Protein backbone atom coordinates (compact mmCIF):
# COMPACT_ATOMS: atom_id res chain seq x y z
CA UNK A 1 0.00 0.00 0.00
CA UNK A 2 1.43 3.37 -0.97
CA UNK A 3 0.38 6.36 1.11
CA UNK A 4 -1.40 8.03 -1.81
CA UNK A 5 -3.17 4.80 -2.86
CA UNK A 6 -4.73 3.41 0.32
CA UNK A 7 -7.28 1.48 -1.80
CA UNK A 8 -4.50 -0.74 -3.20
CA UNK A 9 -3.15 -3.25 -0.68
CA UNK A 10 -0.33 -5.70 -1.38
CA UNK A 11 -0.25 -9.04 0.44
CA UNK A 12 2.46 -11.61 -0.35
CA UNK A 13 3.15 -9.90 -3.67
CA UNK A 14 -0.53 -9.86 -4.72
CA UNK A 15 -2.22 -6.52 -5.36
CA UNK A 16 -5.78 -6.11 -4.08
CA UNK A 17 -7.74 -3.15 -5.43
CA UNK A 18 -10.51 -2.35 -2.95
CA UNK A 19 -11.95 0.24 -5.29
CA UNK A 20 -10.86 3.03 -7.57
CA UNK A 21 -9.62 6.58 -7.09
CA UNK A 22 -11.97 9.33 -8.23
CA UNK A 23 -10.06 12.59 -7.76
CA UNK A 24 -9.04 12.42 -4.12
CA UNK A 25 -11.99 10.19 -3.17
CA UNK A 26 -11.93 6.39 -3.08
CA UNK A 27 -14.91 4.63 -4.65
CA UNK A 28 -14.90 1.36 -2.70
CA UNK A 29 -16.29 -1.85 -4.17
CA UNK A 30 -17.84 -4.11 -1.52
CA UNK A 31 -17.27 -7.33 -3.51
CA UNK A 32 -13.58 -6.46 -3.92
CA UNK A 33 -13.31 -5.74 -0.19
CA UNK A 34 -14.78 -9.20 0.52
CA UNK A 35 -12.18 -10.82 -1.77
CA UNK A 36 -9.42 -9.03 0.13
CA UNK A 37 -10.87 -9.90 3.55
CA UNK A 38 -11.09 -13.57 2.58
CA UNK A 39 -7.43 -13.57 1.45
CA UNK A 40 -6.22 -11.60 4.49
CA UNK A 41 -8.24 -13.83 6.80
CA UNK A 42 -6.53 -16.92 5.42
CA UNK A 43 -3.13 -15.28 5.97
CA UNK A 44 -3.94 -14.41 9.59
CA UNK A 45 -6.11 -17.31 10.73
CA UNK A 46 -5.15 -20.14 8.37
CA UNK A 47 -6.53 -21.69 5.21
CA UNK A 48 -9.72 -22.86 6.95
CA UNK A 49 -10.87 -19.23 7.23
CA UNK A 50 -13.71 -18.14 4.94
CA UNK A 51 -16.20 -15.35 4.54
CA UNK A 52 -19.71 -16.75 5.06
CA UNK A 53 -22.47 -15.59 2.77
CA UNK A 54 -24.89 -15.23 5.70
CA UNK A 55 -22.48 -12.74 7.31
CA UNK A 56 -22.37 -10.38 4.33
CA UNK A 57 -25.04 -8.04 5.73
CA UNK A 58 -23.01 -7.63 8.94
CA UNK A 59 -19.82 -7.20 6.90
CA UNK A 60 -21.46 -4.58 4.70
CA UNK A 61 -22.43 -2.54 7.78
CA UNK A 62 -18.92 -2.84 9.22
CA UNK A 63 -17.28 -1.96 5.89
CA UNK A 64 -19.33 1.19 5.27
CA UNK A 65 -18.53 2.25 8.82
CA UNK A 66 -14.77 1.73 8.49
CA UNK A 67 -14.46 3.27 5.03
CA UNK A 68 -16.63 6.17 6.28
CA UNK A 69 -19.27 5.97 3.56
CA UNK A 70 -21.44 8.65 5.14
CA UNK A 71 -24.34 8.26 2.72
CA UNK A 72 -24.63 4.48 3.20
CA UNK A 73 -24.18 4.89 6.97
CA UNK A 74 -27.01 7.41 7.14
CA UNK A 75 -29.35 5.03 5.29
CA UNK A 76 -28.62 2.27 7.81
CA UNK A 77 -28.64 4.64 10.83
CA UNK A 78 -24.96 4.04 11.59
CA UNK A 79 -23.12 6.97 13.15
CA UNK A 80 -19.49 7.09 11.88
CA UNK A 81 -18.55 9.22 14.91
CA UNK A 82 -19.46 6.48 17.41
CA UNK A 83 -17.65 3.20 18.05
CA UNK A 84 -18.85 -0.29 17.16
CA UNK A 85 -20.37 -2.78 19.61
CA UNK A 86 -20.43 -6.07 17.71
CA UNK A 87 -22.63 -8.62 19.45
CA UNK A 88 -23.55 -12.21 18.71
CA UNK A 89 -23.39 -15.77 20.00
CA UNK A 90 -20.16 -17.55 20.91
CA UNK A 91 -18.09 -18.57 17.88
CA UNK A 92 -19.95 -16.49 15.27
CA UNK A 93 -16.73 -14.70 14.22
CA UNK A 94 -16.94 -11.33 16.02
CA UNK A 95 -13.30 -11.25 17.12
CA UNK A 96 -11.99 -12.37 13.72
CA UNK A 97 -13.94 -9.65 11.93
CA UNK A 98 -12.77 -6.92 14.29
CA UNK A 99 -9.19 -8.11 13.83
CA UNK A 100 -9.63 -8.08 10.05
CA UNK A 101 -11.59 -4.91 9.34
CA UNK A 102 -8.82 -2.55 10.46
CA UNK A 103 -6.71 -3.78 7.49
CA UNK A 104 -9.07 -2.33 4.85
CA UNK A 105 -8.23 1.21 5.98
CA UNK A 106 -4.42 1.20 6.37
CA UNK A 107 -4.43 5.01 6.19
CA UNK A 108 -6.47 5.26 9.42
CA UNK A 109 -5.11 4.87 12.95
CA UNK A 110 -5.48 1.20 13.94
CA UNK A 111 -7.10 0.16 17.21
CA UNK A 112 -5.59 -2.40 19.57
CA UNK A 113 -7.79 -5.43 20.25
CA UNK A 114 -7.57 -6.55 23.89
CA UNK A 115 -9.58 -9.28 25.68
CA UNK A 116 -11.61 -7.79 28.55
CA UNK A 117 -10.55 -10.68 30.81
CA UNK A 118 -6.86 -9.74 30.34
CA UNK A 119 -7.63 -6.23 31.55
CA UNK A 120 -9.28 -7.60 34.70
CA UNK A 121 -6.28 -9.88 35.33
CA UNK A 122 -4.03 -6.83 35.02
CA UNK A 123 -6.22 -4.93 37.51
CA UNK A 124 -5.96 -7.80 40.02
CA UNK A 125 -2.17 -7.41 39.92
CA UNK A 126 -1.68 -3.68 39.37
CA UNK A 127 -4.84 -2.10 40.75
CA UNK A 128 -6.41 1.18 39.66
CA UNK A 129 -3.44 2.10 37.48
CA UNK A 130 -4.97 -0.36 34.96
CA UNK A 131 -8.21 1.64 34.76
CA UNK A 132 -6.22 4.82 34.20
CA UNK A 133 -4.19 3.12 31.47
CA UNK A 134 -7.23 2.08 29.43
CA UNK A 135 -9.06 5.30 30.13
CA UNK A 136 -6.42 7.10 28.10
CA UNK A 137 -6.55 8.48 24.58
CA UNK A 138 -5.43 5.29 22.81
CA UNK A 139 -7.75 3.51 20.39
CA UNK A 140 -9.06 0.14 21.68
CA UNK A 141 -11.42 -2.67 20.85
CA UNK A 142 -12.37 -4.54 24.03
CA UNK A 143 -12.96 -8.16 23.09
CA UNK A 144 -15.50 -10.41 24.83
CA UNK A 145 -16.97 -7.69 26.99
CA UNK A 146 -18.97 -9.15 29.87
CA UNK A 147 -17.24 -12.53 30.29
CA UNK A 148 -14.51 -11.13 32.54
CA UNK A 149 -14.68 -11.75 36.29
CA UNK A 150 -15.12 -8.98 38.83
CA UNK A 151 -11.75 -7.39 39.56
CA UNK A 152 -10.27 -7.67 43.04
CA UNK A 153 -7.25 -5.77 44.29
CA UNK A 154 -6.18 -5.86 47.96
CA UNK A 155 -9.56 -7.31 48.93
CA UNK A 156 -11.61 -4.63 47.18
CA UNK A 157 -13.98 -5.65 44.38
CA UNK A 158 -14.24 -3.50 41.26
CA UNK A 159 -16.30 -3.73 38.07
CA UNK A 160 -13.18 -2.98 36.05
CA UNK A 161 -14.63 -2.82 32.54
CA UNK A 162 -17.58 -0.78 33.78
CA UNK A 163 -15.18 1.82 35.20
CA UNK A 164 -13.11 1.81 32.00
CA UNK A 165 -16.23 2.30 29.86
CA UNK A 166 -17.17 5.33 31.97
CA UNK A 167 -13.67 6.76 31.42
CA UNK A 168 -13.94 6.03 27.68
CA UNK A 169 -17.32 7.78 27.61
CA UNK A 170 -15.71 10.95 28.99
CA UNK A 171 -13.02 10.72 26.28
CA UNK A 172 -15.72 10.23 23.65
CA UNK A 173 -17.60 13.35 24.80
CA UNK A 174 -14.58 15.61 25.24
CA UNK A 175 -12.32 14.47 22.41
CA UNK A 176 -14.46 12.19 20.23
CA UNK A 177 -12.11 9.25 20.92
CA UNK A 178 -13.95 6.10 19.87
CA UNK A 179 -14.02 2.70 21.53
CA UNK A 180 -15.03 -0.60 19.93
CA UNK A 181 -16.13 -3.79 21.69
CA UNK A 182 -17.36 -7.30 20.99
CA UNK A 183 -19.75 -9.14 23.30
CA UNK A 184 -21.81 -12.32 23.59
CA UNK A 185 -24.30 -10.52 25.82
CA UNK A 186 -27.57 -8.87 24.83
CA UNK A 187 -28.67 -5.41 26.01
CA UNK A 188 -30.39 -6.69 29.16
CA UNK A 189 -27.41 -8.87 30.13
CA UNK A 190 -25.05 -5.92 29.63
CA UNK A 191 -27.22 -3.82 31.92
CA UNK A 192 -27.21 -6.56 34.57
CA UNK A 193 -23.43 -6.84 34.26
CA UNK A 194 -22.53 -3.14 34.28
CA UNK A 195 -25.58 -1.33 35.62
CA UNK A 196 -28.00 1.15 34.08
CA UNK A 197 -25.58 4.10 34.12
CA UNK A 198 -22.92 2.31 32.05
CA UNK A 199 -25.56 0.83 29.74
CA UNK A 200 -26.99 4.28 28.96
CA UNK A 201 -23.47 5.59 28.23
CA UNK A 202 -22.88 2.62 25.93
CA UNK A 203 -25.96 3.55 23.90
CA UNK A 204 -24.38 6.94 23.26
CA UNK A 205 -20.87 5.57 22.56
CA UNK A 206 -21.63 2.64 20.28
CA UNK A 207 -23.37 1.62 17.09
CA UNK A 208 -24.86 -1.78 17.90
CA UNK A 209 -24.30 -4.30 15.11
CA UNK A 210 -25.63 -7.78 15.89
CA UNK A 211 -25.25 -11.22 14.43
CA UNK A 212 -28.40 -13.31 14.29
CA UNK A 213 -28.87 -15.22 17.56
CA UNK A 214 -28.98 -18.42 15.46
CA UNK A 215 -25.56 -17.77 13.84
CA UNK A 216 -23.57 -20.99 13.63
CA UNK A 217 -20.44 -21.63 15.67
CA UNK A 218 -17.73 -21.32 13.01
CA UNK A 219 -15.11 -22.91 15.22
CA UNK A 220 -16.66 -26.37 14.78
Coordinates of C-alpha atoms in Angstrom, one line a residue:
X1 CA 0.0 0.0 0.0
X2 CA 1.4 3.4 -1.0
X3 CA 0.4 6.4 1.1
X4 CA -1.4 8.0 -1.8
X5 CA -3.2 4.8 -2.9
X6 CA -4.7 3.4 0.3
X7 CA -7.3 1.5 -1.8
X8 CA -4.5 -0.7 -3.2
X9 CA -3.1 -3.3 -0.7
X10 CA -0.3 -5.7 -1.4
X11 CA -0.3 -9.0 0.4
X12 CA 2.5 -11.6 -0.3
X13 CA 3.2 -9.9 -3.7
X14 CA -0.5 -9.9 -4.7
X15 CA -2.2 -6.5 -5.4
X16 CA -5.8 -6.1 -4.1
X17 CA -7.7 -3.2 -5.4
X18 CA -10.5 -2.3 -2.9
X19 CA -11.9 0.2 -5.3
X20 CA -10.9 3.0 -7.6
X21 CA -9.6 6.6 -7.1
X22 CA -12.0 9.3 -8.2
X23 CA -10.1 12.6 -7.8
X24 CA -9.0 12.4 -4.1
X25 CA -12.0 10.2 -3.2
X26 CA -11.9 6.4 -3.1
X27 CA -14.9 4.6 -4.6
X28 CA -14.9 1.4 -2.7
X29 CA -16.3 -1.8 -4.2
X30 CA -17.8 -4.1 -1.5
X31 CA -17.3 -7.3 -3.5
X32 CA -13.6 -6.5 -3.9
X33 CA -13.3 -5.7 -0.2
X34 CA -14.8 -9.2 0.5
X35 CA -12.2 -10.8 -1.8
X36 CA -9.4 -9.0 0.1
X37 CA -10.9 -9.9 3.6
X38 CA -11.1 -13.6 2.6
X39 CA -7.4 -13.6 1.4
X40 CA -6.2 -11.6 4.5
X41 CA -8.2 -13.8 6.8
X42 CA -6.5 -16.9 5.4
X43 CA -3.1 -15.3 6.0
X44 CA -3.9 -14.4 9.6
X45 CA -6.1 -17.3 10.7
X46 CA -5.1 -20.1 8.4
X47 CA -6.5 -21.7 5.2
X48 CA -9.7 -22.9 6.9
X49 CA -10.9 -19.2 7.2
X50 CA -13.7 -18.1 4.9
X51 CA -16.2 -15.3 4.5
X52 CA -19.7 -16.8 5.1
X53 CA -22.5 -15.6 2.8
X54 CA -24.9 -15.2 5.7
X55 CA -22.5 -12.7 7.3
X56 CA -22.4 -10.4 4.3
X57 CA -25.0 -8.0 5.7
X58 CA -23.0 -7.6 8.9
X59 CA -19.8 -7.2 6.9
X60 CA -21.5 -4.6 4.7
X61 CA -22.4 -2.5 7.8
X62 CA -18.9 -2.8 9.2
X63 CA -17.3 -2.0 5.9
X64 CA -19.3 1.2 5.3
X65 CA -18.5 2.3 8.8
X66 CA -14.8 1.7 8.5
X67 CA -14.5 3.3 5.0
X68 CA -16.6 6.2 6.3
X69 CA -19.3 6.0 3.6
X70 CA -21.4 8.6 5.1
X71 CA -24.3 8.3 2.7
X72 CA -24.6 4.5 3.2
X73 CA -24.2 4.9 7.0
X74 CA -27.0 7.4 7.1
X75 CA -29.4 5.0 5.3
X76 CA -28.6 2.3 7.8
X77 CA -28.6 4.6 10.8
X78 CA -25.0 4.0 11.6
X79 CA -23.1 7.0 13.2
X80 CA -19.5 7.1 11.9
X81 CA -18.5 9.2 14.9
X82 CA -19.5 6.5 17.4
X83 CA -17.7 3.2 18.1
X84 CA -18.9 -0.3 17.2
X85 CA -20.4 -2.8 19.6
X86 CA -20.4 -6.1 17.7
X87 CA -22.6 -8.6 19.4
X88 CA -23.6 -12.2 18.7
X89 CA -23.4 -15.8 20.0
X90 CA -20.2 -17.6 20.9
X91 CA -18.1 -18.6 17.9
X92 CA -20.0 -16.5 15.3
X93 CA -16.7 -14.7 14.2
X94 CA -16.9 -11.3 16.0
X95 CA -13.3 -11.3 17.1
X96 CA -12.0 -12.4 13.7
X97 CA -13.9 -9.7 11.9
X98 CA -12.8 -6.9 14.3
X99 CA -9.2 -8.1 13.8
X100 CA -9.6 -8.1 10.1
X101 CA -11.6 -4.9 9.3
X102 CA -8.8 -2.6 10.5
X103 CA -6.7 -3.8 7.5
X104 CA -9.1 -2.3 4.8
X105 CA -8.2 1.2 6.0
X106 CA -4.4 1.2 6.4
X107 CA -4.4 5.0 6.2
X108 CA -6.5 5.3 9.4
X109 CA -5.1 4.9 12.9
X110 CA -5.5 1.2 13.9
X111 CA -7.1 0.2 17.2
X112 CA -5.6 -2.4 19.6
X113 CA -7.8 -5.4 20.2
X114 CA -7.6 -6.5 23.9
X115 CA -9.6 -9.3 25.7
X116 CA -11.6 -7.8 28.6
X117 CA -10.6 -10.7 30.8
X118 CA -6.9 -9.7 30.3
X119 CA -7.6 -6.2 31.6
X120 CA -9.3 -7.6 34.7
X121 CA -6.3 -9.9 35.3
X122 CA -4.0 -6.8 35.0
X123 CA -6.2 -4.9 37.5
X124 CA -6.0 -7.8 40.0
X125 CA -2.2 -7.4 39.9
X126 CA -1.7 -3.7 39.4
X127 CA -4.8 -2.1 40.7
X128 CA -6.4 1.2 39.7
X129 CA -3.4 2.1 37.5
X130 CA -5.0 -0.4 35.0
X131 CA -8.2 1.6 34.8
X132 CA -6.2 4.8 34.2
X133 CA -4.2 3.1 31.5
X134 CA -7.2 2.1 29.4
X135 CA -9.1 5.3 30.1
X136 CA -6.4 7.1 28.1
X137 CA -6.5 8.5 24.6
X138 CA -5.4 5.3 22.8
X139 CA -7.8 3.5 20.4
X140 CA -9.1 0.1 21.7
X141 CA -11.4 -2.7 20.9
X142 CA -12.4 -4.5 24.0
X143 CA -13.0 -8.2 23.1
X144 CA -15.5 -10.4 24.8
X145 CA -17.0 -7.7 27.0
X146 CA -19.0 -9.2 29.9
X147 CA -17.2 -12.5 30.3
X148 CA -14.5 -11.1 32.5
X149 CA -14.7 -11.7 36.3
X150 CA -15.1 -9.0 38.8
X151 CA -11.7 -7.4 39.6
X152 CA -10.3 -7.7 43.0
X153 CA -7.3 -5.8 44.3
X154 CA -6.2 -5.9 48.0
X155 CA -9.6 -7.3 48.9
X156 CA -11.6 -4.6 47.2
X157 CA -14.0 -5.6 44.4
X158 CA -14.2 -3.5 41.3
X159 CA -16.3 -3.7 38.1
X160 CA -13.2 -3.0 36.0
X161 CA -14.6 -2.8 32.5
X162 CA -17.6 -0.8 33.8
X163 CA -15.2 1.8 35.2
X164 CA -13.1 1.8 32.0
X165 CA -16.2 2.3 29.9
X166 CA -17.2 5.3 32.0
X167 CA -13.7 6.8 31.4
X168 CA -13.9 6.0 27.7
X169 CA -17.3 7.8 27.6
X170 CA -15.7 11.0 29.0
X171 CA -13.0 10.7 26.3
X172 CA -15.7 10.2 23.7
X173 CA -17.6 13.4 24.8
X174 CA -14.6 15.6 25.2
X175 CA -12.3 14.5 22.4
X176 CA -14.5 12.2 20.2
X177 CA -12.1 9.2 20.9
X178 CA -13.9 6.1 19.9
X179 CA -14.0 2.7 21.5
X180 CA -15.0 -0.6 19.9
X181 CA -16.1 -3.8 21.7
X182 CA -17.4 -7.3 21.0
X183 CA -19.7 -9.1 23.3
X184 CA -21.8 -12.3 23.6
X185 CA -24.3 -10.5 25.8
X186 CA -27.6 -8.9 24.8
X187 CA -28.7 -5.4 26.0
X188 CA -30.4 -6.7 29.2
X189 CA -27.4 -8.9 30.1
X190 CA -25.0 -5.9 29.6
X191 CA -27.2 -3.8 31.9
X192 CA -27.2 -6.6 34.6
X193 CA -23.4 -6.8 34.3
X194 CA -22.5 -3.1 34.3
X195 CA -25.6 -1.3 35.6
X196 CA -28.0 1.2 34.1
X197 CA -25.6 4.1 34.1
X198 CA -22.9 2.3 32.1
X199 CA -25.6 0.8 29.7
X200 CA -27.0 4.3 29.0
X201 CA -23.5 5.6 28.2
X202 CA -22.9 2.6 25.9
X203 CA -26.0 3.6 23.9
X204 CA -24.4 6.9 23.3
X205 CA -20.9 5.6 22.6
X206 CA -21.6 2.6 20.3
X207 CA -23.4 1.6 17.1
X208 CA -24.9 -1.8 17.9
X209 CA -24.3 -4.3 15.1
X210 CA -25.6 -7.8 15.9
X211 CA -25.2 -11.2 14.4
X212 CA -28.4 -13.3 14.3
X213 CA -28.9 -15.2 17.6
X214 CA -29.0 -18.4 15.5
X215 CA -25.6 -17.8 13.8
X216 CA -23.6 -21.0 13.6
X217 CA -20.4 -21.6 15.7
X218 CA -17.7 -21.3 13.0
X219 CA -15.1 -22.9 15.2
X220 CA -16.7 -26.4 14.8

